[in-house]
Structure formats: C-alpha cells, structure tokens
Amino acid sequence: MKLTTVIFSAISLLLAQPVIAEGDADAGRNKARTCAACHGQDGNSPLPTMYPTIAGVSAEQIQQKLADYRRGQGGKGPMAASMMSMAKPLTDTDIADLAAYFSQQQKR
C-alpha cells in the first residue's frame, strides 16, 4: 500500500508542474510589443519601481509567472490584475516565446 501511495504522489507532483517548453526568441520579440509599454521593449523597465525589469530573468521563471497570471494566481492588486488580464489569452507557445526572448536580453 505504501509503494502505491508513493508512486501516486510522485505522478501527481509531476503532473502538477508546468511543462517548460523551449520558445522561439524571434517570435517572442514580435509578441513582446504589448509588454513594452510597461516592461520596455527589451524587458528593461522604464519605471522599475512600478513595473519589474524582466530582461535576463530565466525563461523558467518567466514561464511560471505568466502561467500563474494566466490561471489568475499572480497575486493581488491592480498591477497583478492587469497582468492576469494580459496573460489570460496567451497560449503555452506564446508564453514560451516571450520567456525565450526576455531571458536572452541583457539587464541594464
């Protein structure tokens, strides 16, 4: 019985983790136009105290955060609400592409 529980728990953990896909940075550059208003075209925010700089953040972290926002689990407050509405229509491919693009940018 214990082995079954361990196996079931392990499978559940694997299924609960988001699938981290490798994105296309060139496609992400085109999709980042919407993000540029707050985060800057290259992910270096013009107002980092309001909007975080996302240039150079790992693709995995960006994918996770965008997936959280898409599920409505990105936090509370007006900025989180804004990001949740922006992330809601994104596909897994969109998220992977954006993550690939921003992760390859240099933080200033």
Short mmCIF file of N, CA and C in Angstrom, two decimals:
data_model
loop_
_atom_site.label_atom_id
_atom_site.label_comp_id
_atom_site.label_asym_id
_atom_site.label_seq_id
_atom_site.Cartn_x
_atom_site.Cartn_y
_atom_site.Cartn_z
N MET A 1 0.82 -1.20 0.00
CA MET A 1 0.00 0.00 0.00
C MET A 1 0.86 1.25 0.00
N LYS A 2 1.95 1.26 0.76
CA LYS A 2 2.82 2.43 0.83
C LYS A 2 3.46 2.72 -0.52
N LEU A 3 3.88 1.69 -1.24
CA LEU A 3 4.51 1.88 -2.54
C LEU A 3 3.52 2.54 -3.51
N THR A 4 2.29 2.10 -3.48
CA THR A 4 1.26 2.68 -4.33
C THR A 4 1.08 4.16 -4.01
N THR A 5 1.07 4.50 -2.75
CA THR A 5 0.92 5.89 -2.32
C THR A 5 2.09 6.73 -2.80
N VAL A 6 3.30 6.21 -2.67
CA VAL A 6 4.50 6.93 -3.11
C VAL A 6 4.46 7.15 -4.62
N ILE A 7 4.13 6.12 -5.36
CA ILE A 7 4.06 6.23 -6.82
C ILE A 7 2.98 7.23 -7.22
N PHE A 8 1.83 7.13 -6.62
CA PHE A 8 0.74 8.07 -6.94
C PHE A 8 1.16 9.51 -6.62
N SER A 9 1.81 9.70 -5.48
CA SER A 9 2.26 11.04 -5.09
C SER A 9 3.28 11.59 -6.08
N ALA A 10 4.20 10.76 -6.51
CA ALA A 10 5.23 11.19 -7.46
C ALA A 10 4.60 11.57 -8.80
N ILE A 11 3.67 10.78 -9.27
CA ILE A 11 2.99 11.08 -10.53
C ILE A 11 2.19 12.37 -10.39
N SER A 12 1.52 12.56 -9.28
CA SER A 12 0.75 13.78 -9.05
C SER A 12 1.64 15.02 -9.07
N LEU A 13 2.80 14.92 -8.45
CA LEU A 13 3.74 16.05 -8.44
C LEU A 13 4.22 16.38 -9.84
N LEU A 14 4.52 15.35 -10.62
CA LEU A 14 4.97 15.58 -11.99
C LEU A 14 3.89 16.24 -12.83
N LEU A 15 2.66 15.80 -12.67
CA LEU A 15 1.56 16.36 -13.45
C LEU A 15 1.22 17.78 -13.01
N ALA A 16 1.48 18.11 -11.78
CA ALA A 16 1.16 19.44 -11.27
C ALA A 16 2.15 20.49 -11.73
N GLN A 17 3.34 20.06 -12.13
CA GLN A 17 4.36 21.01 -12.58
C GLN A 17 4.04 21.48 -14.00
N PRO A 18 4.26 22.78 -14.26
CA PRO A 18 4.03 23.25 -15.63
C PRO A 18 5.06 22.67 -16.57
N VAL A 19 4.67 22.47 -17.79
CA VAL A 19 5.60 21.98 -18.79
C VAL A 19 6.42 23.18 -19.26
N ILE A 20 7.72 23.09 -19.12
CA ILE A 20 8.60 24.16 -19.55
C ILE A 20 9.03 23.83 -20.97
N ALA A 21 8.56 24.63 -21.89
CA ALA A 21 8.87 24.42 -23.29
C ALA A 21 9.92 25.43 -23.73
N GLU A 22 10.72 25.03 -24.67
CA GLU A 22 11.70 25.94 -25.23
C GLU A 22 11.00 26.79 -26.27
N GLY A 23 11.10 28.09 -26.12
CA GLY A 23 10.41 29.01 -27.02
C GLY A 23 11.31 29.53 -28.12
N ASP A 24 10.71 30.30 -28.99
CA ASP A 24 11.37 30.93 -30.12
C ASP A 24 11.55 32.40 -29.79
N ALA A 25 12.78 32.81 -29.53
CA ALA A 25 13.06 34.19 -29.12
C ALA A 25 12.67 35.20 -30.20
N ASP A 26 12.85 34.84 -31.48
CA ASP A 26 12.46 35.77 -32.56
C ASP A 26 10.96 35.99 -32.57
N ALA A 27 10.19 34.91 -32.39
CA ALA A 27 8.74 35.06 -32.30
C ALA A 27 8.38 35.85 -31.05
N GLY A 28 9.11 35.63 -29.97
CA GLY A 28 8.87 36.36 -28.73
C GLY A 28 9.09 37.85 -28.88
N ARG A 29 10.09 38.24 -29.69
CA ARG A 29 10.35 39.67 -29.92
C ARG A 29 9.11 40.33 -30.50
N ASN A 30 8.48 39.69 -31.45
CA ASN A 30 7.27 40.25 -32.06
C ASN A 30 6.11 40.30 -31.07
N LYS A 31 6.00 39.29 -30.25
CA LYS A 31 4.90 39.22 -29.27
C LYS A 31 5.12 40.18 -28.11
N ALA A 32 6.36 40.63 -27.91
CA ALA A 32 6.70 41.49 -26.77
C ALA A 32 6.24 42.93 -26.94
N ARG A 33 5.72 43.27 -28.09
CA ARG A 33 5.29 44.65 -28.31
C ARG A 33 4.27 45.10 -27.26
N THR A 34 3.38 44.23 -26.89
CA THR A 34 2.38 44.56 -25.87
C THR A 34 3.04 44.78 -24.51
N CYS A 35 4.07 44.02 -24.24
CA CYS A 35 4.77 44.10 -22.94
C CYS A 35 5.58 45.38 -22.81
N ALA A 36 5.99 45.94 -23.96
CA ALA A 36 6.91 47.07 -23.98
C ALA A 36 6.38 48.30 -23.26
N ALA A 37 5.08 48.50 -23.26
CA ALA A 37 4.51 49.69 -22.64
C ALA A 37 4.89 49.79 -21.16
N CYS A 38 4.98 48.67 -20.48
CA CYS A 38 5.30 48.67 -19.05
C CYS A 38 6.71 48.17 -18.77
N HIS A 39 7.14 47.12 -19.46
CA HIS A 39 8.40 46.47 -19.15
C HIS A 39 9.55 46.91 -20.06
N GLY A 40 9.26 47.75 -21.07
CA GLY A 40 10.28 48.14 -22.04
C GLY A 40 10.41 47.08 -23.11
N GLN A 41 10.75 47.49 -24.34
CA GLN A 41 10.81 46.56 -25.46
C GLN A 41 11.78 45.41 -25.21
N ASP A 42 12.88 45.70 -24.52
CA ASP A 42 13.86 44.64 -24.27
C ASP A 42 13.75 44.09 -22.85
N GLY A 43 12.69 44.45 -22.14
CA GLY A 43 12.49 43.94 -20.79
C GLY A 43 13.11 44.79 -19.70
N ASN A 44 13.77 45.89 -20.08
CA ASN A 44 14.34 46.82 -19.12
C ASN A 44 13.32 47.91 -18.86
N SER A 45 12.63 47.81 -17.76
CA SER A 45 11.51 48.70 -17.44
C SER A 45 11.96 50.15 -17.33
N PRO A 46 11.18 51.05 -17.95
CA PRO A 46 11.48 52.48 -17.77
C PRO A 46 11.11 52.96 -16.37
N LEU A 47 10.25 52.23 -15.67
CA LEU A 47 9.84 52.55 -14.31
C LEU A 47 9.94 51.30 -13.44
N PRO A 48 11.16 50.88 -13.10
CA PRO A 48 11.32 49.61 -12.39
C PRO A 48 10.69 49.55 -11.01
N THR A 49 10.38 50.69 -10.41
CA THR A 49 9.71 50.64 -9.12
C THR A 49 8.23 50.29 -9.28
N MET A 50 7.69 50.53 -10.48
CA MET A 50 6.29 50.17 -10.76
C MET A 50 6.16 48.85 -11.51
N TYR A 51 7.02 48.69 -12.52
CA TYR A 51 6.96 47.51 -13.39
C TYR A 51 8.33 46.84 -13.35
N PRO A 52 8.38 45.57 -13.01
CA PRO A 52 9.69 44.93 -12.88
C PRO A 52 10.44 44.82 -14.21
N THR A 53 11.75 44.90 -14.12
CA THR A 53 12.60 44.58 -15.26
C THR A 53 12.62 43.07 -15.39
N ILE A 54 12.32 42.60 -16.60
CA ILE A 54 12.27 41.15 -16.82
C ILE A 54 13.39 40.69 -17.75
N ALA A 55 14.21 41.61 -18.23
CA ALA A 55 15.36 41.24 -19.05
C ALA A 55 16.30 40.38 -18.22
N GLY A 56 16.75 39.28 -18.80
CA GLY A 56 17.72 38.43 -18.13
C GLY A 56 17.16 37.49 -17.07
N VAL A 57 15.86 37.57 -16.81
CA VAL A 57 15.24 36.62 -15.87
C VAL A 57 15.17 35.27 -16.60
N SER A 58 15.35 34.19 -15.87
CA SER A 58 15.36 32.87 -16.53
C SER A 58 14.03 32.58 -17.22
N ALA A 59 14.13 31.87 -18.32
CA ALA A 59 12.93 31.50 -19.08
C ALA A 59 11.96 30.72 -18.20
N GLU A 60 12.48 29.86 -17.34
CA GLU A 60 11.62 29.06 -16.47
C GLU A 60 10.82 29.95 -15.52
N GLN A 61 11.49 30.96 -14.95
CA GLN A 61 10.79 31.87 -14.04
C GLN A 61 9.71 32.67 -14.77
N ILE A 62 10.04 33.14 -15.94
CA ILE A 62 9.05 33.92 -16.71
C ILE A 62 7.87 33.04 -17.09
N GLN A 63 8.14 31.83 -17.55
CA GLN A 63 7.06 30.93 -17.92
C GLN A 63 6.17 30.64 -16.72
N GLN A 64 6.78 30.37 -15.59
CA GLN A 64 5.99 30.06 -14.39
C GLN A 64 5.11 31.24 -14.00
N LYS A 65 5.68 32.43 -13.99
CA LYS A 65 4.92 33.61 -13.57
C LYS A 65 3.78 33.89 -14.55
N LEU A 66 4.05 33.83 -15.84
CA LEU A 66 2.98 34.06 -16.82
C LEU A 66 1.89 32.99 -16.73
N ALA A 67 2.29 31.75 -16.49
CA ALA A 67 1.30 30.68 -16.32
C ALA A 67 0.45 30.94 -15.08
N ASP A 68 1.09 31.41 -14.00
CA ASP A 68 0.34 31.76 -12.79
C ASP A 68 -0.65 32.88 -13.08
N TYR A 69 -0.19 33.91 -13.74
CA TYR A 69 -1.09 35.03 -14.08
C TYR A 69 -2.24 34.53 -14.96
N ARG A 70 -1.94 33.68 -15.92
CA ARG A 70 -2.99 33.17 -16.81
C ARG A 70 -4.05 32.40 -16.03
N ARG A 71 -3.63 31.69 -14.98
CA ARG A 71 -4.58 30.94 -14.14
C ARG A 71 -5.26 31.83 -13.11
N GLY A 72 -4.89 33.12 -13.07
CA GLY A 72 -5.49 34.03 -12.09
C GLY A 72 -4.86 33.93 -10.73
N GLN A 73 -3.63 33.42 -10.67
CA GLN A 73 -2.94 33.22 -9.40
C GLN A 73 -1.67 34.05 -9.30
N GLY A 74 -1.67 35.23 -9.88
CA GLY A 74 -0.46 36.03 -9.92
C GLY A 74 -0.30 37.03 -8.81
N GLY A 75 -1.21 37.04 -7.87
CA GLY A 75 -1.11 38.00 -6.78
C GLY A 75 -2.35 38.86 -6.67
N LYS A 76 -2.23 39.93 -5.89
CA LYS A 76 -3.37 40.82 -5.65
C LYS A 76 -2.97 42.24 -6.00
N GLY A 77 -3.96 43.06 -6.22
CA GLY A 77 -3.70 44.47 -6.50
C GLY A 77 -3.88 44.78 -7.98
N PRO A 78 -3.84 46.08 -8.30
CA PRO A 78 -4.11 46.49 -9.67
C PRO A 78 -3.07 46.02 -10.68
N MET A 79 -1.81 45.96 -10.30
CA MET A 79 -0.78 45.50 -11.24
C MET A 79 -0.96 44.01 -11.54
N ALA A 80 -1.24 43.23 -10.51
CA ALA A 80 -1.47 41.80 -10.71
C ALA A 80 -2.72 41.58 -11.55
N ALA A 81 -3.76 42.35 -11.28
CA ALA A 81 -4.99 42.23 -12.07
C ALA A 81 -4.73 42.56 -13.53
N SER A 82 -3.92 43.57 -13.77
CA SER A 82 -3.57 43.94 -15.14
C SER A 82 -2.81 42.81 -15.83
N MET A 83 -1.84 42.23 -15.12
CA MET A 83 -1.07 41.13 -15.70
C MET A 83 -1.94 39.90 -15.94
N MET A 84 -2.87 39.64 -15.04
CA MET A 84 -3.76 38.49 -15.24
C MET A 84 -4.59 38.67 -16.50
N SER A 85 -5.08 39.89 -16.74
CA SER A 85 -5.87 40.11 -17.95
C SER A 85 -4.99 40.05 -19.20
N MET A 86 -3.74 40.48 -19.09
CA MET A 86 -2.83 40.41 -20.24
C MET A 86 -2.43 38.96 -20.54
N ALA A 87 -2.26 38.15 -19.51
CA ALA A 87 -1.79 36.78 -19.68
C ALA A 87 -2.90 35.80 -20.05
N LYS A 88 -4.13 36.15 -19.73
CA LYS A 88 -5.24 35.20 -19.94
C LYS A 88 -5.31 34.65 -21.37
N PRO A 89 -5.16 35.48 -22.41
CA PRO A 89 -5.28 34.92 -23.77
C PRO A 89 -4.01 34.25 -24.30
N LEU A 90 -2.91 34.27 -23.55
CA LEU A 90 -1.66 33.70 -24.04
C LEU A 90 -1.73 32.18 -24.11
N THR A 91 -1.20 31.64 -25.18
CA THR A 91 -1.08 30.19 -25.32
C THR A 91 0.23 29.74 -24.67
N ASP A 92 0.40 28.44 -24.51
CA ASP A 92 1.67 27.91 -23.99
C ASP A 92 2.83 28.33 -24.90
N THR A 93 2.59 28.34 -26.21
CA THR A 93 3.62 28.75 -27.17
C THR A 93 3.97 30.22 -27.00
N ASP A 94 2.94 31.07 -26.84
CA ASP A 94 3.19 32.50 -26.60
C ASP A 94 4.07 32.69 -25.37
N ILE A 95 3.72 32.01 -24.30
CA ILE A 95 4.46 32.14 -23.05
C ILE A 95 5.90 31.67 -23.23
N ALA A 96 6.10 30.56 -23.89
CA ALA A 96 7.46 30.05 -24.12
C ALA A 96 8.26 31.01 -24.99
N ASP A 97 7.63 31.58 -26.01
CA ASP A 97 8.32 32.52 -26.90
C ASP A 97 8.71 33.79 -26.16
N LEU A 98 7.79 34.33 -25.38
CA LEU A 98 8.09 35.54 -24.60
C LEU A 98 9.21 35.26 -23.60
N ALA A 99 9.15 34.12 -22.94
CA ALA A 99 10.17 33.76 -21.96
C ALA A 99 11.54 33.62 -22.63
N ALA A 100 11.57 33.01 -23.80
CA ALA A 100 12.83 32.85 -24.53
C ALA A 100 13.40 34.22 -24.89
N TYR A 101 12.56 35.10 -25.37
CA TYR A 101 13.03 36.44 -25.77
C TYR A 101 13.57 37.23 -24.57
N PHE A 102 12.75 37.38 -23.54
CA PHE A 102 13.16 38.21 -22.41
C PHE A 102 14.34 37.61 -21.64
N SER A 103 14.43 36.30 -21.58
CA SER A 103 15.55 35.68 -20.86
C SER A 103 16.88 35.93 -21.57
N GLN A 104 16.84 36.17 -22.86
CA GLN A 104 18.06 36.40 -23.63
C GLN A 104 18.49 37.88 -23.64
N GLN A 105 17.67 38.76 -23.11
CA GLN A 105 18.00 40.18 -23.09
C GLN A 105 18.95 40.49 -21.93
N GLN A 106 19.74 41.51 -22.11
CA GLN A 106 20.69 41.93 -21.08
C GLN A 106 20.02 42.92 -20.13
N LYS A 107 20.11 42.64 -18.84
CA LYS A 107 19.59 43.57 -17.84
C LYS A 107 20.54 44.76 -17.73
N ARG A 108 19.97 45.94 -17.76
CA ARG A 108 20.79 47.17 -17.62
C ARG A 108 20.71 47.70 -16.22
#
